[in-house]
Amino acid sequence: MAEIRISQLTAKSSNLASTDEFAIAESDGAGGFVSKKINGAQLKDSTINAQTVTTYNLVLTDAHKTVTLTNGSATDARIPTNAGTAFPIGTRIELLQGGAGQVTVAPTAGVTVNSNGGKTKLAAQYAQATILKVATDTWYLFGDITT
């Protein structure tokens, strides 16, 4: 693993490798801190994976990226089980509804998606939502979502 100081990083993260790791401190809520690591892939600028299909199965290369789903018909963004695609815990994927067809976040059998009020659909064209993997087959969904 390469050691890179924050001051050495450029605005476009050109010196940053996806495998570089950074130690960070996160509040434990009780006045202390918990040490965590994040990697270069989580810090790099997000790229866009543009999809025009009506069913899109998320893939490992979607981790920490934006997936645009643009279609005139309803579209499913399917979250695979960990056995099918082992996204690391902490993976975030942004979903953007680019077309008139409403996007539904559709977990495959064995996957749990938790959201405010059980909402699983993006609200309208140009709505954005994020999914966050919090356990082996458990994700949170938040953003501009509806039922």
PDB file of C-alpha atoms in Angstrom:
ATOM      1  CA  MET A   1       0.000   0.000   0.000  1.00  0.00           C
ATOM      2  CA  ALA A   2       1.385   3.360  -0.978  1.00  0.00           C
ATOM      3  CA  GLU A   3       1.613   6.062   1.672  1.00  0.00           C
ATOM      4  CA  ILE A   4       0.211   9.358   0.420  1.00  0.00           C
ATOM      5  CA  ARG A   5      -0.229  12.496   2.491  1.00  0.00           C
ATOM      6  CA  ILE A   6      -3.432  14.443   2.079  1.00  0.00           C
ATOM      7  CA  SER A   7      -1.358  17.468   0.979  1.00  0.00           C
ATOM      8  CA  GLN A   8      -0.012  15.413  -1.953  1.00  0.00           C
ATOM      9  CA  LEU A   9      -3.444  14.780  -3.457  1.00  0.00           C
ATOM     10  CA  THR A  10      -4.471  16.896  -6.413  1.00  0.00           C
ATOM     11  CA  ALA A  11      -7.961  18.286  -6.955  1.00  0.00           C
ATOM     12  CA  LYS A  12      -8.710  15.454  -9.370  1.00  0.00           C
ATOM     13  CA  SER A  13      -7.154  12.785  -7.119  1.00  0.00           C
ATOM     14  CA  SER A  14      -4.720  11.797  -9.872  1.00  0.00           C
ATOM     15  CA  ASN A  15      -2.214  10.559  -7.279  1.00  0.00           C
ATOM     16  CA  LEU A  16      -4.809   8.443  -5.528  1.00  0.00           C
ATOM     17  CA  ALA A  17      -5.010   4.703  -6.203  1.00  0.00           C
ATOM     18  CA  SER A  18      -8.251   2.819  -5.518  1.00  0.00           C
ATOM     19  CA  THR A  19      -6.392   0.537  -3.120  1.00  0.00           C
ATOM     20  CA  ASP A  20      -4.843   3.347  -1.034  1.00  0.00           C
ATOM     21  CA  GLU A  21      -6.243   3.332   2.497  1.00  0.00           C
ATOM     22  CA  PHE A  22      -6.770   6.240   4.858  1.00  0.00           C
ATOM     23  CA  ALA A  23      -7.335   6.032   8.608  1.00  0.00           C
ATOM     24  CA  ILE A  24     -10.062   8.338   9.850  1.00  0.00           C
ATOM     25  CA  ALA A  25     -11.645   8.940  13.227  1.00  0.00           C
ATOM     26  CA  GLU A  26     -15.396   8.855  13.677  1.00  0.00           C
ATOM     27  CA  SER A  27     -17.226  10.035  16.782  1.00  0.00           C
ATOM     28  CA  ASP A  28     -18.534   7.171  18.929  1.00  0.00           C
ATOM     29  CA  GLY A  29     -21.310   9.435  20.267  1.00  0.00           C
ATOM     30  CA  ALA A  30     -19.913   9.291  23.806  1.00  0.00           C
ATOM     31  CA  GLY A  31     -17.112  11.824  23.476  1.00  0.00           C
ATOM     32  CA  GLY A  32     -14.595   9.347  22.071  1.00  0.00           C
ATOM     33  CA  PHE A  33     -13.585   8.217  18.634  1.00  0.00           C
ATOM     34  CA  VAL A  34     -13.609   4.983  16.660  1.00  0.00           C
ATOM     35  CA  SER A  35     -10.896   4.372  14.078  1.00  0.00           C
ATOM     36  CA  LYS A  36     -12.050   3.440  10.572  1.00  0.00           C
ATOM     37  CA  LYS A  37     -10.449   3.080   7.177  1.00  0.00           C
ATOM     38  CA  ILE A  38     -11.640   4.362   3.819  1.00  0.00           C
ATOM     39  CA  ASN A  39     -10.034   3.554   0.488  1.00  0.00           C
ATOM     40  CA  GLY A  40      -9.129   5.569  -2.561  1.00  0.00           C
ATOM     41  CA  ALA A  41     -12.147   4.294  -4.502  1.00  0.00           C
ATOM     42  CA  GLN A  42     -14.392   5.926  -1.902  1.00  0.00           C
ATOM     43  CA  LEU A  43     -12.591   9.267  -2.278  1.00  0.00           C
ATOM     44  CA  LYS A  44     -12.260   9.530  -6.053  1.00  0.00           C
ATOM     45  CA  ASP A  45     -14.634  11.570  -8.135  1.00  0.00           C
ATOM     46  CA  SER A  46     -17.805   9.675  -8.894  1.00  0.00           C
ATOM     47  CA  THR A  47     -18.235   8.415 -12.422  1.00  0.00           C
ATOM     48  CA  ILE A  48     -21.500   7.772 -14.235  1.00  0.00           C
ATOM     49  CA  ASN A  49     -22.818   4.456 -15.504  1.00  0.00           C
ATOM     50  CA  ALA A  50     -25.631   5.380 -17.915  1.00  0.00           C
ATOM     51  CA  GLN A  51     -28.298   2.694 -18.364  1.00  0.00           C
ATOM     52  CA  THR A  52     -31.354   2.749 -20.644  1.00  0.00           C
ATOM     53  CA  VAL A  53     -32.748  -0.723 -19.868  1.00  0.00           C
ATOM     54  CA  THR A  54     -35.913  -1.469 -17.876  1.00  0.00           C
ATOM     55  CA  THR A  55     -34.146  -3.933 -15.545  1.00  0.00           C
ATOM     56  CA  TYR A  56     -30.627  -3.220 -14.369  1.00  0.00           C
ATOM     57  CA  ASN A  57     -28.729  -5.601 -12.089  1.00  0.00           C
ATOM     58  CA  LEU A  58     -26.186  -3.651 -10.035  1.00  0.00           C
ATOM     59  CA  VAL A  59     -22.596  -4.860 -10.472  1.00  0.00           C
ATOM     60  CA  LEU A  60     -19.444  -4.493  -8.399  1.00  0.00           C
ATOM     61  CA  THR A  61     -18.080  -1.712 -10.615  1.00  0.00           C
ATOM     62  CA  ASP A  62     -21.115   0.425  -9.648  1.00  0.00           C
ATOM     63  CA  ALA A  63     -19.717   0.800  -6.111  1.00  0.00           C
ATOM     64  CA  HIS A  64     -19.230   4.469  -5.187  1.00  0.00           C
ATOM     65  CA  LYS A  65     -20.590   5.612  -8.561  1.00  0.00           C
ATOM     66  CA  THR A  66     -23.756   7.125  -9.990  1.00  0.00           C
ATOM     67  CA  VAL A  67     -26.048   4.915 -12.061  1.00  0.00           C
ATOM     68  CA  THR A  68     -28.435   6.862 -14.277  1.00  0.00           C
ATOM     69  CA  LEU A  69     -31.551   4.949 -15.256  1.00  0.00           C
ATOM     70  CA  THR A  70     -33.191   6.610 -18.244  1.00  0.00           C
ATOM     71  CA  ASN A  71     -36.206   5.021 -19.873  1.00  0.00           C
ATOM     72  CA  GLY A  72     -39.779   6.001 -20.708  1.00  0.00           C
ATOM     73  CA  SER A  73     -41.019   2.804 -19.037  1.00  0.00           C
ATOM     74  CA  ALA A  74     -40.809   1.725 -15.402  1.00  0.00           C
ATOM     75  CA  THR A  75     -37.331   0.524 -14.471  1.00  0.00           C
ATOM     76  CA  ASP A  76     -36.029  -1.823 -11.766  1.00  0.00           C
ATOM     77  CA  ALA A  77     -32.612  -1.353 -10.176  1.00  0.00           C
ATOM     78  CA  ARG A  78     -31.951  -4.808  -8.753  1.00  0.00           C
ATOM     79  CA  ILE A  79     -29.697  -5.322  -5.734  1.00  0.00           C
ATOM     80  CA  PRO A  80     -28.049  -8.769  -5.819  1.00  0.00           C
ATOM     81  CA  THR A  81     -27.365 -10.949  -2.796  1.00  0.00           C
ATOM     82  CA  ASN A  82     -23.913 -10.874  -1.274  1.00  0.00           C
ATOM     83  CA  ALA A  83     -23.401 -14.420  -2.569  1.00  0.00           C
ATOM     84  CA  GLY A  84     -24.042 -13.157  -6.104  1.00  0.00           C
ATOM     85  CA  THR A  85     -22.061  -9.900  -5.885  1.00  0.00           C
ATOM     86  CA  ALA A  86     -19.997  -9.227  -2.766  1.00  0.00           C
ATOM     87  CA  PHE A  87     -20.188  -5.458  -2.408  1.00  0.00           C
ATOM     88  CA  PRO A  88     -18.121  -4.466   0.645  1.00  0.00           C
ATOM     89  CA  ILE A  89     -20.064  -3.162   3.634  1.00  0.00           C
ATOM     90  CA  GLY A  90     -20.035   0.627   3.353  1.00  0.00           C
ATOM     91  CA  THR A  91     -20.584   0.600  -0.415  1.00  0.00           C
ATOM     92  CA  ARG A  92     -22.678   3.532  -1.638  1.00  0.00           C
ATOM     93  CA  ILE A  93     -24.355   3.701  -5.026  1.00  0.00           C
ATOM     94  CA  GLU A  94     -26.234   6.760  -6.252  1.00  0.00           C
ATOM     95  CA  LEU A  95     -29.265   6.132  -8.444  1.00  0.00           C
ATOM     96  CA  LEU A  96     -30.685   8.854 -10.679  1.00  0.00           C
ATOM     97  CA  GLN A  97     -33.974   8.641 -12.575  1.00  0.00           C
ATOM     98  CA  GLY A  98     -33.199  10.276 -15.899  1.00  0.00           C
ATOM     99  CA  GLY A  99     -36.377   9.375 -17.756  1.00  0.00           C
ATOM    100  CA  ALA A 100     -40.128   9.476 -17.237  1.00  0.00           C
ATOM    101  CA  GLY A 101     -40.216   5.774 -16.303  1.00  0.00           C
ATOM    102  CA  GLN A 102     -40.252   5.463 -12.510  1.00  0.00           C
ATOM    103  CA  VAL A 103     -37.271   3.671 -10.957  1.00  0.00           C
ATOM    104  CA  THR A 104     -37.920   1.021  -8.311  1.00  0.00           C
ATOM    105  CA  VAL A 105     -35.122  -0.269  -6.097  1.00  0.00           C
ATOM    106  CA  ALA A 106     -35.778  -3.995  -6.246  1.00  0.00           C
ATOM    107  CA  PRO A 107     -33.858  -6.289  -3.890  1.00  0.00           C
ATOM    108  CA  THR A 108     -33.404  -9.862  -5.030  1.00  0.00           C
ATOM    109  CA  ALA A 109     -34.666 -12.655  -2.751  1.00  0.00           C
ATOM    110  CA  GLY A 110     -32.672 -12.638   0.487  1.00  0.00           C
ATOM    111  CA  VAL A 111     -31.768  -8.936   0.335  1.00  0.00           C
ATOM    112  CA  THR A 112     -33.352  -6.443   2.743  1.00  0.00           C
ATOM    113  CA  VAL A 113     -33.746  -2.768   1.869  1.00  0.00           C
ATOM    114  CA  ASN A 114     -34.632  -0.450   4.739  1.00  0.00           C
ATOM    115  CA  SER A 115     -36.014   3.021   4.018  1.00  0.00           C
ATOM    116  CA  ASN A 116     -38.202   5.683   5.555  1.00  0.00           C
ATOM    117  CA  GLY A 117     -41.763   4.361   5.445  1.00  0.00           C
ATOM    118  CA  GLY A 118     -40.767   1.374   3.315  1.00  0.00           C
ATOM    119  CA  LYS A 119     -40.407   3.595   0.236  1.00  0.00           C
ATOM    120  CA  THR A 120     -38.678   1.892  -2.703  1.00  0.00           C
ATOM    121  CA  LYS A 121     -39.237   4.186  -5.690  1.00  0.00           C
ATOM    122  CA  LEU A 122     -37.527   7.340  -6.880  1.00  0.00           C
ATOM    123  CA  ALA A 123     -40.018  10.199  -6.664  1.00  0.00           C
ATOM    124  CA  ALA A 124     -39.918  11.550 -10.236  1.00  0.00           C
ATOM    125  CA  GLN A 125     -37.746  12.278 -13.240  1.00  0.00           C
ATOM    126  CA  TYR A 126     -34.382  13.691 -12.083  1.00  0.00           C
ATOM    127  CA  ALA A 127     -34.883  12.331  -8.560  1.00  0.00           C
ATOM    128  CA  GLN A 128     -31.793  10.927  -6.869  1.00  0.00           C
ATOM    129  CA  ALA A 129     -31.451   8.282  -4.167  1.00  0.00           C
ATOM    130  CA  THR A 130     -28.563   6.481  -2.527  1.00  0.00           C
ATOM    131  CA  ILE A 131     -28.262   2.895  -1.409  1.00  0.00           C
ATOM    132  CA  LEU A 132     -25.783   2.052   1.353  1.00  0.00           C
ATOM    133  CA  LYS A 133     -24.744  -1.488   2.257  1.00  0.00           C
ATOM    134  CA  VAL A 134     -24.771  -1.843   6.047  1.00  0.00           C
ATOM    135  CA  ALA A 135     -24.591  -5.632   6.507  1.00  0.00           C
ATOM    136  CA  THR A 136     -24.112  -8.771   4.417  1.00  0.00           C
ATOM    137  CA  ASP A 137     -27.488  -8.600   2.672  1.00  0.00           C
ATOM    138  CA  THR A 138     -28.894  -5.385   4.150  1.00  0.00           C
ATOM    139  CA  TRP A 139     -28.977  -1.972   2.487  1.00  0.00           C
ATOM    140  CA  TYR A 140     -30.404   1.432   3.411  1.00  0.00           C
ATOM    141  CA  LEU A 141     -32.207   3.493   0.779  1.00  0.00           C
ATOM    142  CA  PHE A 142     -32.495   7.253   1.231  1.00  0.00           C
ATOM    143  CA  GLY A 143     -32.990  10.349  -0.866  1.00  0.00           C
ATOM    144  CA  ASP A 144     -35.852  11.597  -3.029  1.00  0.00           C
ATOM    145  CA  ILE A 145     -37.997   8.459  -2.655  1.00  0.00           C
ATOM    146  CA  THR A 146     -41.688   7.596  -2.570  1.00  0.00           C
ATOM    147  CA  THR A 147     -44.045   4.594  -2.370  1.00  0.00           C
TER     148      THR A 147
END
